[in-house]
JSON list of C-alpha atoms in Angstrom, two decimals:
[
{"chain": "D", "resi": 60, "resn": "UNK", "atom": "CA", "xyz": [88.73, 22.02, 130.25]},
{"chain": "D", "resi": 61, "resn": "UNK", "atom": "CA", "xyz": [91.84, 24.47, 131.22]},
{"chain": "D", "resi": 62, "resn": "UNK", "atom": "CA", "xyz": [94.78, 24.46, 129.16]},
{"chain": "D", "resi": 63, "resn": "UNK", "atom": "CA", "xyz": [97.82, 27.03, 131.08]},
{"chain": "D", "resi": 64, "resn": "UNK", "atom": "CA", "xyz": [100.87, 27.82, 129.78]},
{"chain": "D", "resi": 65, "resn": "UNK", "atom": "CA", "xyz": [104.17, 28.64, 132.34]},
{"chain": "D", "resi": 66, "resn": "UNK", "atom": "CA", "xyz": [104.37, 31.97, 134.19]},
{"chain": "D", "resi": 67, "resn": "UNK", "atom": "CA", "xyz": [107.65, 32.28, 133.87]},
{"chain": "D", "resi": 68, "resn": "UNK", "atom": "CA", "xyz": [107.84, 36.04, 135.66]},
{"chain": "D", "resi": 69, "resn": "UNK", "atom": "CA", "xyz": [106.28, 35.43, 139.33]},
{"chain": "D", "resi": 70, "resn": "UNK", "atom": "CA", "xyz": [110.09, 35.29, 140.53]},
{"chain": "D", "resi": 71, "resn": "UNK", "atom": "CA", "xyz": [110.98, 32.80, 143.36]},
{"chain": "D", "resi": 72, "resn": "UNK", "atom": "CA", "xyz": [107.18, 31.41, 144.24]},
{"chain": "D", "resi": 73, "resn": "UNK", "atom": "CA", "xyz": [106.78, 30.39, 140.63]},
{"chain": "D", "resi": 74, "resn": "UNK", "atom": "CA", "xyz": [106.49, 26.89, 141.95]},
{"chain": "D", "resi": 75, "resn": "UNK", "atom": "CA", "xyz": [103.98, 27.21, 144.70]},
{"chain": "D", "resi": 76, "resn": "UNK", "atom": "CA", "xyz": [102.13, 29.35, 142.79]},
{"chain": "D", "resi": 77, "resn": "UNK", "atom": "CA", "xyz": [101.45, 26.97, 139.68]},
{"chain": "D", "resi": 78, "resn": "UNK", "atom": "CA", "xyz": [100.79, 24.56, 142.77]},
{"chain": "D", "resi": 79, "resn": "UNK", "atom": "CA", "xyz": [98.27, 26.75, 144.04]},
{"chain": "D", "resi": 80, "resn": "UNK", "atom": "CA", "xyz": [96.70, 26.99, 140.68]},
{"chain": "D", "resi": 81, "resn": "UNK", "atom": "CA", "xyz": [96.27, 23.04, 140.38]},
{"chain": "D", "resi": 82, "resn": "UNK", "atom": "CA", "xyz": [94.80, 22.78, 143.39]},
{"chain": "D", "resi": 83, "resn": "UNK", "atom": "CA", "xyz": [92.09, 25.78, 142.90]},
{"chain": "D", "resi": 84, "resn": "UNK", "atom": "CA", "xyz": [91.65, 23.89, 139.30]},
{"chain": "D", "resi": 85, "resn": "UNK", "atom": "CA", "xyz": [90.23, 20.48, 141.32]},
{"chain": "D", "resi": 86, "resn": "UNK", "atom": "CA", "xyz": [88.27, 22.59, 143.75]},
{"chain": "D", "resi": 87, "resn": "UNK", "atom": "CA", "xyz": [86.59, 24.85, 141.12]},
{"chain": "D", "resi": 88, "resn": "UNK", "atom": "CA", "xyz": [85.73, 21.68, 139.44]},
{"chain": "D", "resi": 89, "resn": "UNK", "atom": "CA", "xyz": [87.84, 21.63, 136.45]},
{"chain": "D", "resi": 90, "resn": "UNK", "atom": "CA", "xyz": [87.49, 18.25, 134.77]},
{"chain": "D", "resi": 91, "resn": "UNK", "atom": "CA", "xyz": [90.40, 18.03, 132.36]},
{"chain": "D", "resi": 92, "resn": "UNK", "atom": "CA", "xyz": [93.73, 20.40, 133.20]},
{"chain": "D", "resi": 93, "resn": "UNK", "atom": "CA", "xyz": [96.43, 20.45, 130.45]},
{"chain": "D", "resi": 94, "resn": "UNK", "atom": "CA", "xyz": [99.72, 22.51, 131.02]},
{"chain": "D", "resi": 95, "resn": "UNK", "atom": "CA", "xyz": [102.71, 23.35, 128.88]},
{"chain": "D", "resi": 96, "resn": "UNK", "atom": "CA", "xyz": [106.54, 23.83, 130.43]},
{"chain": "D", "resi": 97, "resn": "UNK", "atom": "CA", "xyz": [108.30, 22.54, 133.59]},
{"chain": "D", "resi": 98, "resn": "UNK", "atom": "CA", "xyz": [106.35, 24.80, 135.67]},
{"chain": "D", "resi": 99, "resn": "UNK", "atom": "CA", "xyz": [103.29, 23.11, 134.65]},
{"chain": "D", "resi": 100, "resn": "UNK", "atom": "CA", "xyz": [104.29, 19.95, 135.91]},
{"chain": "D", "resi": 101, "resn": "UNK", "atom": "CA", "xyz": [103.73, 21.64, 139.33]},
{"chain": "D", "resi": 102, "resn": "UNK", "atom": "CA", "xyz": [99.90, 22.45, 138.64]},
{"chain": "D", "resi": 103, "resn": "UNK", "atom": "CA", "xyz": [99.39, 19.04, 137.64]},
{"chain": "D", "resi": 104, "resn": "UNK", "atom": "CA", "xyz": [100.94, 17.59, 140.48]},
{"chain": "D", "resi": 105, "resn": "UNK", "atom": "CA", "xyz": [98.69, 19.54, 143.05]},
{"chain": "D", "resi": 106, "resn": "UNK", "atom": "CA", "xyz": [95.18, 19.43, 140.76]},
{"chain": "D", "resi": 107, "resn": "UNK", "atom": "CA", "xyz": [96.05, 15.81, 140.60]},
{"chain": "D", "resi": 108, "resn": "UNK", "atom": "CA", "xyz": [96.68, 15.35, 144.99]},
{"chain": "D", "resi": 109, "resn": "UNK", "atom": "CA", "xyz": [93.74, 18.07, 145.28]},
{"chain": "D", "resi": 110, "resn": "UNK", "atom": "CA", "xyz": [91.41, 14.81, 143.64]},
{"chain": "D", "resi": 111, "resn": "UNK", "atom": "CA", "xyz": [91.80, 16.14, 139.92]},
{"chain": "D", "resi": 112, "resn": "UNK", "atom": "CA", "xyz": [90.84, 13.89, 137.53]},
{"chain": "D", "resi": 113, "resn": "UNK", "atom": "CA", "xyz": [91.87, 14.24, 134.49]},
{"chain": "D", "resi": 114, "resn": "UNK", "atom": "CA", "xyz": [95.60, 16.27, 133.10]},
{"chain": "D", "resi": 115, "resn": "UNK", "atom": "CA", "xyz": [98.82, 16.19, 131.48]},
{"chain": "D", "resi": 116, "resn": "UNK", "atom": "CA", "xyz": [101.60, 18.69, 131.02]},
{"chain": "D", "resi": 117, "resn": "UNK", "atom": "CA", "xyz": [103.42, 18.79, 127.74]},
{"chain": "D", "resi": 118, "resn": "UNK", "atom": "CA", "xyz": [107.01, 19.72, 128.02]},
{"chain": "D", "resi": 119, "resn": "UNK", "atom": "CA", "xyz": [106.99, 21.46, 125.05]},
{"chain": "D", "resi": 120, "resn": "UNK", "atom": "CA", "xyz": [104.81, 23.46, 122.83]},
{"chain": "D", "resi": 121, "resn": "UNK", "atom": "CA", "xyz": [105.40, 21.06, 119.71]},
{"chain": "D", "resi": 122, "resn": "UNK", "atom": "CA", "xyz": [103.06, 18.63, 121.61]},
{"chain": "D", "resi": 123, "resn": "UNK", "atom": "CA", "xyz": [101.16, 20.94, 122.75]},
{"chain": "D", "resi": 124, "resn": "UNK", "atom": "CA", "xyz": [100.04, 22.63, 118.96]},
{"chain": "D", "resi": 125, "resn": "UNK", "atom": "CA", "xyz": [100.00, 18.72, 118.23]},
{"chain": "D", "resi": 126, "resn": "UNK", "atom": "CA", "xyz": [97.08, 18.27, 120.93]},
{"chain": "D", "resi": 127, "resn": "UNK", "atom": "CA", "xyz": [94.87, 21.68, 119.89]},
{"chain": "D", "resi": 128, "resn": "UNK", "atom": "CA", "xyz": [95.52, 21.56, 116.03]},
{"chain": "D", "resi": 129, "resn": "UNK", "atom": "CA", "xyz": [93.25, 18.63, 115.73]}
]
């Protein structure tokens, strides 16, 4: 399992490079891939197109505690 957060200070390839995290994710192998924040939503995207299997980005970190507090 992975669980990422946003990167919020890569500047203007933010999105491609959360993209290029999801799919590096799928080719390393990663079964499960959970992200938190809009920028997340990108890395789940491409792990999921890159033959991912399992993920889901939380949009915010109330879900998110909700998910690992258990």
């Amino acid at each position: 399992m992975l669980a990422l957060g946003d990167m919020g200070e890569l500047g203007p390839d933010e999105v491609e490079i959360h993209a290029d995290i999801g799919r590096y994710a799928a080719q390393a192998g990663v079964d499960v891939l959970y992200t938190c924040g809009p920028l997340g939503a990108h890395t789940v995207a491409a792990y999921q197109a890159a033959g991912g299997k399992q993920s889901a980005n939380f949009c915010n970190t109330g879900m998110w505690c909700r998910l690992f507090s258990n």
